Coordinates of C-alpha atoms in Angstrom, one line a residue:
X1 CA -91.9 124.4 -122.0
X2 CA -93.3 127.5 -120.2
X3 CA -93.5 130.7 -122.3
X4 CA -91.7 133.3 -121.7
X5 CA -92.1 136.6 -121.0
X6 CA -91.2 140.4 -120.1
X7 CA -92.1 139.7 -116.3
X8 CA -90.2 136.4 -116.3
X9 CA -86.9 138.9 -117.5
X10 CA -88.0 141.2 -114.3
X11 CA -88.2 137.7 -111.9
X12 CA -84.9 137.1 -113.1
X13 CA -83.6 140.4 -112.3
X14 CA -85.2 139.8 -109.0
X15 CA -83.4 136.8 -108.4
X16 CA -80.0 137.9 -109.2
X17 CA -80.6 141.1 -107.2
X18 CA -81.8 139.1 -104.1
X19 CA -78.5 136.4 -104.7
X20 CA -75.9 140.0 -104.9
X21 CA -77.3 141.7 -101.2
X22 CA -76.5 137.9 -100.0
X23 CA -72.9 137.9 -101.4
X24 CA -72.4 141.5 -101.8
X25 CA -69.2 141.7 -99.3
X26 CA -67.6 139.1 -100.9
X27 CA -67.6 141.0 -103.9
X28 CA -65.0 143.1 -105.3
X29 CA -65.4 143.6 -108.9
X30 CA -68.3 142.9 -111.0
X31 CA -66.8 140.1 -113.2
X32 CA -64.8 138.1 -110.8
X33 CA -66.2 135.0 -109.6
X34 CA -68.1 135.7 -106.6
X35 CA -70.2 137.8 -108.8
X36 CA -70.7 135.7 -112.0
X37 CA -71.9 133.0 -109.5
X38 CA -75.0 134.8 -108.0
X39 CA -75.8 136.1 -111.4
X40 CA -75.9 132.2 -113.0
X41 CA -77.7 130.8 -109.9
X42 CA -80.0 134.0 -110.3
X43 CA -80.9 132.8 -113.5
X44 CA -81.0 129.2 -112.8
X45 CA -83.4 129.7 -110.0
X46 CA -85.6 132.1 -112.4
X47 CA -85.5 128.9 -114.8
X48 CA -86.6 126.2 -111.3
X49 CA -89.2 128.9 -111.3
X50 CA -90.7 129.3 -114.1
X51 CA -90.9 126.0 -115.1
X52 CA -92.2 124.4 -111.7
X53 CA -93.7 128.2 -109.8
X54 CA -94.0 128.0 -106.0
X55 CA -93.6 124.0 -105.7
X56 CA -92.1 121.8 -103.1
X57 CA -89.1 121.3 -105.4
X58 CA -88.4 124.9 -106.0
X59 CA -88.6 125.4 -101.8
X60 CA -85.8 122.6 -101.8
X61 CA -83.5 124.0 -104.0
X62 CA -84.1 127.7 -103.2
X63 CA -83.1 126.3 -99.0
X64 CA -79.9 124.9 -101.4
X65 CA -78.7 128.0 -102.5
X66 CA -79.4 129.9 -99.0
X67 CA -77.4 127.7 -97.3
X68 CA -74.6 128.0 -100.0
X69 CA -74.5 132.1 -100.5
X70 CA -74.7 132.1 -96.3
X71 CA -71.6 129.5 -96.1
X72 CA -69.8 131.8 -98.1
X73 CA -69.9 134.5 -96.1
X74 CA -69.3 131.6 -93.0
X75 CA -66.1 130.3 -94.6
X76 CA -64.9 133.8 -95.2
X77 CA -65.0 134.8 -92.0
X78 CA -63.4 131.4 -90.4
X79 CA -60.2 131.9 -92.7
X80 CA -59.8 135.7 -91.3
X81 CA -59.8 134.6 -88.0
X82 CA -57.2 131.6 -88.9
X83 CA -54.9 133.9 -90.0
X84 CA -53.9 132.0 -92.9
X85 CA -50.0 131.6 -90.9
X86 CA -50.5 127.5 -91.5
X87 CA -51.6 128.2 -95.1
X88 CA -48.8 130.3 -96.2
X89 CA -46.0 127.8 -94.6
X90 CA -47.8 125.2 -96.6
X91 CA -46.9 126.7 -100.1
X92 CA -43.5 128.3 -99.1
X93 CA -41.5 125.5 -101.1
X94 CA -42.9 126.7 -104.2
X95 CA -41.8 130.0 -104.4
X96 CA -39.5 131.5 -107.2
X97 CA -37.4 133.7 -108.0
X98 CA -38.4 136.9 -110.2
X99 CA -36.0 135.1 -113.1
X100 CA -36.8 131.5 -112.6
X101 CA -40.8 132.5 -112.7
X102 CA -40.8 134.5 -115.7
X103 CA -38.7 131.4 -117.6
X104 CA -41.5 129.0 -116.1
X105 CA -44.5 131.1 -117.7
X106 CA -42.5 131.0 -120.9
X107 CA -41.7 127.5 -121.0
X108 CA -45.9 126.7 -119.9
X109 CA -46.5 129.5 -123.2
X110 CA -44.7 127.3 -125.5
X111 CA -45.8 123.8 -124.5
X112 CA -49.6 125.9 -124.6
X113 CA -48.8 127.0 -128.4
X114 CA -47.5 124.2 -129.8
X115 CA -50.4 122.1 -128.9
X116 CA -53.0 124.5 -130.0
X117 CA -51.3 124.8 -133.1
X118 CA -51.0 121.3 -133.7
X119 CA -54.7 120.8 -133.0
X120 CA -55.6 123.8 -135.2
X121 CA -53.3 122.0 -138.0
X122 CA -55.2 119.0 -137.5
X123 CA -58.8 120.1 -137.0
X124 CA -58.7 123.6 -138.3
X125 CA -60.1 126.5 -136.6
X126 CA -63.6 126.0 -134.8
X127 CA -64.7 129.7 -135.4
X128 CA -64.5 129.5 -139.0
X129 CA -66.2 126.4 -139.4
X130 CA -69.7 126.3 -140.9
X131 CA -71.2 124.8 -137.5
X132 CA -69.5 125.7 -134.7
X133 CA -70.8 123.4 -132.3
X134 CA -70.3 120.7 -134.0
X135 CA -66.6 121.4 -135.0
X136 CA -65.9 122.0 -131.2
X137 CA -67.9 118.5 -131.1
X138 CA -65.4 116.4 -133.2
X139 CA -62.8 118.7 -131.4
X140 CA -62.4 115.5 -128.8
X141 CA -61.0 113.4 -131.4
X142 CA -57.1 113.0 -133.1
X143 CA -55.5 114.1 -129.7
X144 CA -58.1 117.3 -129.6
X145 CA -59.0 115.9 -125.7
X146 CA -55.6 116.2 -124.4
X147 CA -55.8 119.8 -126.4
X148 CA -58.8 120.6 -124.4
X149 CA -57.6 119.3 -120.9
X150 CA -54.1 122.1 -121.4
X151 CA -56.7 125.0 -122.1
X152 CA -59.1 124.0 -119.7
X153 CA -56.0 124.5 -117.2
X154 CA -52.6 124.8 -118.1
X155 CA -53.5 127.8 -120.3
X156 CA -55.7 129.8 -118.1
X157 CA -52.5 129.5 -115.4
X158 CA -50.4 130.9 -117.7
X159 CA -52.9 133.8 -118.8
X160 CA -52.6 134.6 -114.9
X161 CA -48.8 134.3 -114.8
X162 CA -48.2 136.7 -117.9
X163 CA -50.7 139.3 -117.1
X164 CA -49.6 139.6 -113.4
X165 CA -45.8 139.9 -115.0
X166 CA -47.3 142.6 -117.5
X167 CA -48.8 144.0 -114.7
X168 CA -45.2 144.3 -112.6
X169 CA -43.0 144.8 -115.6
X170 CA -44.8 146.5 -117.9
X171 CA -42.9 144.4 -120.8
X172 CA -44.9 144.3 -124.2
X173 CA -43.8 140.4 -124.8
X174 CA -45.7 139.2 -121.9
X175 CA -48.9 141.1 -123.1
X176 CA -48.4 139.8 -126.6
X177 CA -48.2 136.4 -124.7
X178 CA -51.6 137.4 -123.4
X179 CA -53.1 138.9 -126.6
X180 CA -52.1 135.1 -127.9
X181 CA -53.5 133.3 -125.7
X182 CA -57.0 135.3 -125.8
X183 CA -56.8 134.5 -129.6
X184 CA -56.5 130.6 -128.9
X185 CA -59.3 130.5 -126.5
X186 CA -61.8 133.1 -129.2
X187 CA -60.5 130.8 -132.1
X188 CA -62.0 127.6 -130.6
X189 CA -65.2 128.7 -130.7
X190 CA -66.1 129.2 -126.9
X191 CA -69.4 131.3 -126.7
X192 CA -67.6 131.7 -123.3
X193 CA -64.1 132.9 -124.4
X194 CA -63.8 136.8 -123.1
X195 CA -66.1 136.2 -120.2
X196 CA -63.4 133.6 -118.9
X197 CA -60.4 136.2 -119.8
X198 CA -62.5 138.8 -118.0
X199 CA -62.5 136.1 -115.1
X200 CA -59.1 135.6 -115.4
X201 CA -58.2 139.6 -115.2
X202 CA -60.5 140.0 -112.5
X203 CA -58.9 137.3 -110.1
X204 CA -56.1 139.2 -110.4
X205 CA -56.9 142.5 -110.2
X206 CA -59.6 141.3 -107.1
X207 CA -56.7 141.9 -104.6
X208 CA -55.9 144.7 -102.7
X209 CA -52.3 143.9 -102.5
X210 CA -52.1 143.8 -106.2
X211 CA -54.1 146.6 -107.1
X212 CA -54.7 149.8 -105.4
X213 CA -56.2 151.9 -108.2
X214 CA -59.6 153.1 -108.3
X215 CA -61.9 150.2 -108.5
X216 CA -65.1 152.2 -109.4
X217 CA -63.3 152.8 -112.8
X218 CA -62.1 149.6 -113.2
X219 CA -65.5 148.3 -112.7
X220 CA -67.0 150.2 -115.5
X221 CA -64.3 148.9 -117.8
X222 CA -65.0 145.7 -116.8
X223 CA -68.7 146.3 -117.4
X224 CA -67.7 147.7 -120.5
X225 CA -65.6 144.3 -121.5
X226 CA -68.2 141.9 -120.5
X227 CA -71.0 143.3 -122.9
X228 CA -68.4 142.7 -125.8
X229 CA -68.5 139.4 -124.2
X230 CA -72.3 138.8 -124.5
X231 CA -72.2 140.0 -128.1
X232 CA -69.2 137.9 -129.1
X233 CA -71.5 135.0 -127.4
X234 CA -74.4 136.9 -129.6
X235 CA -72.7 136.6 -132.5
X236 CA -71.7 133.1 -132.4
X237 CA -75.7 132.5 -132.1
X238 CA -76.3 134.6 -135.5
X239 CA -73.7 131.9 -136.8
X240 CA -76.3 129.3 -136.7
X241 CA -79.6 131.4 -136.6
X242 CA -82.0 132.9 -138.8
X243 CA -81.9 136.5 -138.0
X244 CA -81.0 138.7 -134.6
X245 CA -83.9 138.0 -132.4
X246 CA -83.0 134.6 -133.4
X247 CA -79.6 134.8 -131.9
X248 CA -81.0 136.9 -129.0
X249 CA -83.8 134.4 -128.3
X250 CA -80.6 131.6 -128.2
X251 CA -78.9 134.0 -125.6
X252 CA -81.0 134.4 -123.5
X253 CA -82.6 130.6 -122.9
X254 CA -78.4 130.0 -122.6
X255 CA -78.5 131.7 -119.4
X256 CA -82.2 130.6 -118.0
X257 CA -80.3 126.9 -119.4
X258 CA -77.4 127.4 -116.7
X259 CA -80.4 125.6 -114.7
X260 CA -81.3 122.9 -116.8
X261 CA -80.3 120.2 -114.8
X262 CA -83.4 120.9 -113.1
X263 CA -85.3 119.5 -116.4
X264 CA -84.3 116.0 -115.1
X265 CA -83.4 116.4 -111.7
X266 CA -87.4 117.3 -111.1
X267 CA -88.5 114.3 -112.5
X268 CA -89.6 112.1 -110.1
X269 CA -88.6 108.7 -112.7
X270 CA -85.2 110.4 -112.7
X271 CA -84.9 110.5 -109.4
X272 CA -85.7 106.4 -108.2
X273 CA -83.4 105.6 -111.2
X274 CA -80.4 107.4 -109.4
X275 CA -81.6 106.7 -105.5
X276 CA -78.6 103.9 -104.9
X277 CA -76.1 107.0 -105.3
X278 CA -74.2 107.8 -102.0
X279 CA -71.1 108.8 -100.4
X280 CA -69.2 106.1 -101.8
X281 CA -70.8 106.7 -105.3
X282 CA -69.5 109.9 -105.0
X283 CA -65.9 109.1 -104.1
X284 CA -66.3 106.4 -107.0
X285 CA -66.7 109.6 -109.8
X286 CA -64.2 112.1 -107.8
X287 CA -61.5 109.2 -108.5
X288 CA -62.3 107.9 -111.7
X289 CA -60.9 110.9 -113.5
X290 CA -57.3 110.6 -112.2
X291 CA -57.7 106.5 -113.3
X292 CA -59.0 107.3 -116.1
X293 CA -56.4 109.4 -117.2
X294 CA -53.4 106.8 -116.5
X295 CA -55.6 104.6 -118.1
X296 CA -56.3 102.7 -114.9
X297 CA -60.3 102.5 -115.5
X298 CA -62.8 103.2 -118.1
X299 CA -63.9 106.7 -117.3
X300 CA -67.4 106.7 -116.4
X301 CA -70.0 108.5 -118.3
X302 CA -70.9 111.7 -116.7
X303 CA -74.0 111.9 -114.4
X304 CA -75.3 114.7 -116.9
X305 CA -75.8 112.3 -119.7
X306 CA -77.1 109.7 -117.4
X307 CA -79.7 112.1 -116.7
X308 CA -80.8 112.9 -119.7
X309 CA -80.6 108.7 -121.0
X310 CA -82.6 107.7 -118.4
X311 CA -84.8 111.0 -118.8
X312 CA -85.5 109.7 -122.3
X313 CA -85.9 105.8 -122.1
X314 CA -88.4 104.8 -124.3
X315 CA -88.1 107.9 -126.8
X316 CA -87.3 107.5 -130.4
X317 CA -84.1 109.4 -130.3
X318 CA -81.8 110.8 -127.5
X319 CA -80.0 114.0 -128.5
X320 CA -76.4 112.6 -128.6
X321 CA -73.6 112.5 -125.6
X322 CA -74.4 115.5 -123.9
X323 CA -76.0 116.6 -120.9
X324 CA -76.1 119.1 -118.5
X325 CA -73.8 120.5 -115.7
X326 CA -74.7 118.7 -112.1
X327 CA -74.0 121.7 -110.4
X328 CA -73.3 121.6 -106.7
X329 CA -77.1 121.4 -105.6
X330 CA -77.6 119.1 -108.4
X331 CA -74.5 116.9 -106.9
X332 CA -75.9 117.8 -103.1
X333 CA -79.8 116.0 -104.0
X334 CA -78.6 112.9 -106.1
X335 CA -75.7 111.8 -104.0
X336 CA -77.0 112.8 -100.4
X337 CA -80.8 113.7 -100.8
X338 CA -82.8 116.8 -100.9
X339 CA -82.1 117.8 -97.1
X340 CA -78.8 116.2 -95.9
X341 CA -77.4 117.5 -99.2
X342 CA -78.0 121.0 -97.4
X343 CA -74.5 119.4 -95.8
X344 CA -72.6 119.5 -99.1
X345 CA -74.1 122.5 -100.1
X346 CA -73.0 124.4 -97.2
X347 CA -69.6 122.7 -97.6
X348 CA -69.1 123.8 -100.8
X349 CA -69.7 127.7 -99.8
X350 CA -67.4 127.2 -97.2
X351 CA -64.8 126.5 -99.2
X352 CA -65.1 128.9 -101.8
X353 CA -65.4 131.9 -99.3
X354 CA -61.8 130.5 -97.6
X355 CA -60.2 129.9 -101.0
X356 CA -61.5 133.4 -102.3
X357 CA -60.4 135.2 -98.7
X358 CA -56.9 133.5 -99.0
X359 CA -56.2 133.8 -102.8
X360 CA -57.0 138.0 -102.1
X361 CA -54.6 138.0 -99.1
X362 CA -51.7 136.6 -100.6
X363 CA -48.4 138.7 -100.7
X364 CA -47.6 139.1 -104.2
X365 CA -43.7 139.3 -103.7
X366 CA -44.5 135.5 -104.2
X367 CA -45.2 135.1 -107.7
X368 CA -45.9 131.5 -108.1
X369 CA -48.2 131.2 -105.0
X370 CA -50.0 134.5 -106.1
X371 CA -50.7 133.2 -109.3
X372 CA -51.7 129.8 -107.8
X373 CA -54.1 131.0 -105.7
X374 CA -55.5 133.1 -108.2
X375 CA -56.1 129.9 -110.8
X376 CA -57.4 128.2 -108.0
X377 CA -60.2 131.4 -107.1
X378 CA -61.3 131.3 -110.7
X379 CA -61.7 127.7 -110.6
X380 CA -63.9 127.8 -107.9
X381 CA -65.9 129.0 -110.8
X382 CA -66.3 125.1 -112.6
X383 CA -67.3 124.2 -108.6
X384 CA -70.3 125.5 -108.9
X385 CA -71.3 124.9 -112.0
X386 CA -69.9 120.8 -111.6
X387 CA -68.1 119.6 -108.3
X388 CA -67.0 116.7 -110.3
X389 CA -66.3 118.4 -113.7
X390 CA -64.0 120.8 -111.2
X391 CA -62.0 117.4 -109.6
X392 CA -61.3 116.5 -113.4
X393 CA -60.1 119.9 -113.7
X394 CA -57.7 120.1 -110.6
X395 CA -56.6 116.6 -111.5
X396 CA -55.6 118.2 -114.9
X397 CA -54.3 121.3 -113.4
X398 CA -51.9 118.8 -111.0
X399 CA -50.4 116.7 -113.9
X400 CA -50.1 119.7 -116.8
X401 CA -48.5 122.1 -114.5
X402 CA -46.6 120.0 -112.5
X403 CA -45.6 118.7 -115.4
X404 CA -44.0 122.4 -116.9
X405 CA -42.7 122.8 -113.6
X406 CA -40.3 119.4 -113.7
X407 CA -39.8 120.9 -117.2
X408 CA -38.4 124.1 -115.7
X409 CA -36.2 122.0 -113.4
X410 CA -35.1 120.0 -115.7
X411 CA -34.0 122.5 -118.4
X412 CA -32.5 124.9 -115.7
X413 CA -30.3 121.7 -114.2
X414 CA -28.6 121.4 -117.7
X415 CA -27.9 124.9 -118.3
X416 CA -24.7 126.6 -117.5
X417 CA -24.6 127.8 -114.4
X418 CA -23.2 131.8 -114.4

C-alpha cells in the first residue's frame, strides 16, 4: 500500500474542503448528515487518490461524486418549489396526540431495553471484552441479529422521539431515557457510538422550526462533542494496540478506509467477475432483505464480501466474512457501469437533498411525523455509505416500528377508557 504522509493529511483536508463549498447551503450544523457526508467522501476520495494518483479510475469516480454533491443541491431546490402540500397529506394519518405519542416512545423504550438487556445477559458487554471486535463479531449469534436489527433502527427512532420530548417538556425521565439509550449503543462496542448520537441530536436540532437559538454556539458544542467522539473511537483502538501512535495510526487509515471499496472495485479481475450485474440484479438484492427476513429466501451474501472473495481467489487465506461498504458510487459502477451509473448517482443526491429539505420543514406540532422525518434524514446517512445496507435498514425500520406502533394500539384498545 502507498505510504503515507504529512501532505497526503493536507490532500485530504483539500478534499473535504473542496466537498463542503459544494454542499455548504445544505448545511446547517457541523455534525448533521449533510456534513459528515462530504467529510467521509473527502477522505474516501483522498484514499482513490493516493492509492491510484491522477488515473482514469480516479477521473470516474471523482465525475461520481460531482454529480452526487450537485444533485443535492438539484433535489433541494425541486422540493422548495413543490411545496411539500402532497407530502404532508401523505403522512397526516399518522399523527398523534401529545399523550398518545409520549406512551408510544415509552412503550418503543421498553421493547428497546429488554432486548438489549437480554442480549447483554447472553453475550455480555462488548466494551469490556478483551477483543472488542471480535465480541461484537459473535454478537450475530444466540438471537444477537435480531438485537442488532432494533438498534440499528428501532432504537435510534426512539433516541429522536425522547430527546425531541425532552426538548418540549423539559421532563428529566425522558433525558434519562436518552442517557440510557446512549449507554446501550457505547456499551456495544461501536467505535461509532457518540458520533451517531451526535447525528441523531443534530437531525433534530437541524430545523429551524424546532430550534431557534443561536447556532454559532451550538456548533461549537457540537464540535466540542464530536472530538470526544474521535477519542472514544481512539480509545477503543488503544484497546487492541500497542501504544498511542498505534491507536492513532488505526484512526486515521479508519477514515482514509471509508473508501476501501475502491481496493476491489479498481481491480480490473474484480470487475469482469461482477460485469452480468444489472438493473434486475439490483432489484434482486433490494428485495432479498424483506424475504429473507420472513424467511422467504436465503439472504444473499453481501456484494462487499463478494468483492473481497473474488478479490482473493487463489490466496491462501481470505480474511473471514467481511467486506467493505458498496457505497452509492460503488453500487452506481457494478450494477450500471462507470458512466450510466452517473444516473444512480445523481438519483441518489436527489433524494437526499428532498428528504433533508422536507424533514427540516416539518411543523413540529406533529410529533410523530417530525420525529419520522428526522430518522429518515439521519438514515440518509447508511445511503451513502450502502444503498442496499440502507434498504435492509428501512425494511427493519418498517417491521420494528410498525410493529410498537400496533403495540400502542393494541394496549390503548384494552385500557379503560376515561
Amino acid at each position: 500500500m502507498a505510504e503515507f504522509s504529512t501532505l497526503n493529511f493536507f490532500q485530504n483536508i483539500g478534499f473535504v474542503f473542496f466537498f463542503y463549498i459544494l454542499l455548504r447551503k445544505q448545511v446547517v450544523l457541523i455534525t448533521e448528515p449533510s456534513a459528515v457526508i462530504f467529510i467521509i467522501l473527502g477522505f474516501s476520495f483522498s484514499f482513490v487518490w493516493l492509492m491510484y494518483g491522477y488515473s482514469n479510475y480516479t477521473l470516474i469516480i471523482f465525475l461520481h461524486l460531482l454529480t452526487f454533491f450537485l444533485s443535492i443541491n438539484f433535489g433541494a431546490a425541486i422540493l422548495r418549489l413543490f411545496r411539500m402540500q402532497s407530502l404532508n397529506n401523505t403522512i397526516n394519518s399518522l399523527k398523534f396526540c401529545n399523550k398518545g405519542f409520549v406512551f408510544f416512545t415509552w412503550c418503543c423504550f421498553f421493547v428497546v431495553l429488554i432486548a438489549n438487556l437480554y442480549h447483554i445477559n447472553k453475550a455480555g458487554i462488548a466494551i469490556l471484552s478483551e477483543s472488542v471486535d471480535e465480541a461484537k463479531t459473535m454478537g450475530f449469534s444466540g438471537g444477537g441479529g435480531l438485537v442488532r436489527r432494533i438498534n440499528w433502527s428501532l432504537l435510534y427512532f426512539n433516541f429522536i422521539s425522547l430527546f425531541v420530548l425532552y426538548r418540549l417538556k423539559r421532563e428529566r425521565s425522558f433525558l434519562v431515557g436518552c442517557l440510557t439509550l446512549a449507554l446501550l449503543l457505547l456499551l456495544s462496542g461501536s467505535k461509532g457510538a457518540i458520533i451517531s448520537i451526535l447525528l441523531l441530536v443534530s437531525v433534530t436540532l437541524a430545523s429551524p422550526r424546532f430550534f431557534k437559538g443561536n447556532r454559532r454556539v451550538l456548533n461549537y458544542k457540537l464540535i466540542f462533542f464530536g472530538g470526544v467522539g474521535i477519542l472514544f473511537a481512539g480509545f477503543i483502538y488503544f484497546l487492541s494496540s500497542t501504544d498511542v501512535s498505534s491507536a492513532l495510526s488505526k484512526l486515521y487509515l479508519r477514515f482514509l478506509y471509508f473508501g476501501d471499496v475502491n481496493l476491489y472495485l479498481a481491480n480490473s479481475y474484480v470487475r469482469l467477475s461482477f460485469e452480468s450485474l444489472d438493473l434486475f440484479s439490483l432489484l434482486n438484492y433490494i428485495f432479498n432483505p424483506l424475504l429473507g427476513f420472513f424467511r422467504l429466501a436465503d439472504y444473499y451474501t453481501p456484494i462487499g464480501v463478494q468483492l473481497v472473495h473474488t478479490f482473493n481467489a487463489g490466496r491462501a487465506s481470505v480474511d473471514g466474512d467481511f467486506g467493505p461498504n458498496l457505497s452509492f458510487y460503488a453500487t452506481a459502477i457494478l450494477f450500471f457501469g462507470d458512466y450510466f451509473g452517473l444516473i444512480f448517482s445523481s438519483g441518489i443526491g436527489v433524494f437526499f437533498g428532498a428528504v433533508r429539505t422536507y424533514a427540516l420543514q416539518v411543523k413540529v406540532s406533529r410529533l410523530f411525523r417530525y420525529c419520522l422525518s428526522a430518522y429518515a434524514y439521519f438514515m440518509l446517512y447508511s445511503l451513502v455509505l450502502d444503498p442496499l445496507m440502507f434498504i435492509g435498514r428501512v425494511y427493519d425500520s418498517i417491521i420494528l416500528i410498525g410493529t410498537c406502533y400496533l403495540l400502542f394500539f393494541s394496549i390503548r384498545l384494552v385500557m379503560p377508557k376515561k
